Short mmCIF file of C-alpha atoms in Angstrom, two decimals:
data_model
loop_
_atom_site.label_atom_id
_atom_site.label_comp_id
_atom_site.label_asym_id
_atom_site.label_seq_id
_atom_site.Cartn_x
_atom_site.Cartn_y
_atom_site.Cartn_z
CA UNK A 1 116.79 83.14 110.28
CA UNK A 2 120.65 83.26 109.83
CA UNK A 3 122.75 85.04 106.70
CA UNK A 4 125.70 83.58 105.77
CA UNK A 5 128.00 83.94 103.44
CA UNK A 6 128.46 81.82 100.77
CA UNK A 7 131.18 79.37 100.57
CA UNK A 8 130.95 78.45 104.14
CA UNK A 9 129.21 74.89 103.77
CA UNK A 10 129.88 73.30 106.68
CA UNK A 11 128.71 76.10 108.99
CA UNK A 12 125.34 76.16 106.72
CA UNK A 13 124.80 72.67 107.89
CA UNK A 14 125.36 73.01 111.91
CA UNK A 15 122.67 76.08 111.58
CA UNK A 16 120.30 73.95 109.12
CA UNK A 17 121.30 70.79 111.53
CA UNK A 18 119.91 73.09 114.24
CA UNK A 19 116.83 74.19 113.05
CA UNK A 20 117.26 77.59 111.55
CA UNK A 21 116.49 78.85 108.14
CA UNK A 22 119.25 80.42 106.19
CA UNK A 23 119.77 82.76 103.93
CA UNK A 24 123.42 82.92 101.84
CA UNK A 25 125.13 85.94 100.37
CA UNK A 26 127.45 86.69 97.80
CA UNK A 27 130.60 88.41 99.57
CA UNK A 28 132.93 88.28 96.46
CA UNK A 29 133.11 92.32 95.93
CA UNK A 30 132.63 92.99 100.08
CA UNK A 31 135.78 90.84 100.73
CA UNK A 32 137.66 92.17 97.85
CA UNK A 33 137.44 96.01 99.83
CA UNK A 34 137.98 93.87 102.92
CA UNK A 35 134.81 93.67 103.95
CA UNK A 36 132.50 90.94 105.73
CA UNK A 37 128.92 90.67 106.60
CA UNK A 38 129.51 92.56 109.62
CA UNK A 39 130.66 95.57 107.97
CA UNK A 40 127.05 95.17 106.28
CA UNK A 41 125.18 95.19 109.55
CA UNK A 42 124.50 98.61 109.11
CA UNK A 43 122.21 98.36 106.49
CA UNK A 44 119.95 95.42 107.36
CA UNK A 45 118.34 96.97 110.00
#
């Protein structure tokens, strides 16, 4: 299973292409305090 976020369509399809199941996110508020999914790591575990 793979999280994304959205907006990135073409790396969506190279993970679906591959096999994996994914799961997209809605960065809009995260980017605007210069955030990224990374920063989120944290809190998904």
């Amino acid at each position: 299973r793979v999280i994304i976020a959205d907006g990135y369509a073409s790396t969506r399809q190279v993970m679906l292409d591959a096999g994996f199941s994914i799961t997209t996110v809605d960065m809009d508020a995260i980017r605007q305090a210069d955030g990224s999914l990374t920063c989120l790591s944290v809190f998904n575990r």
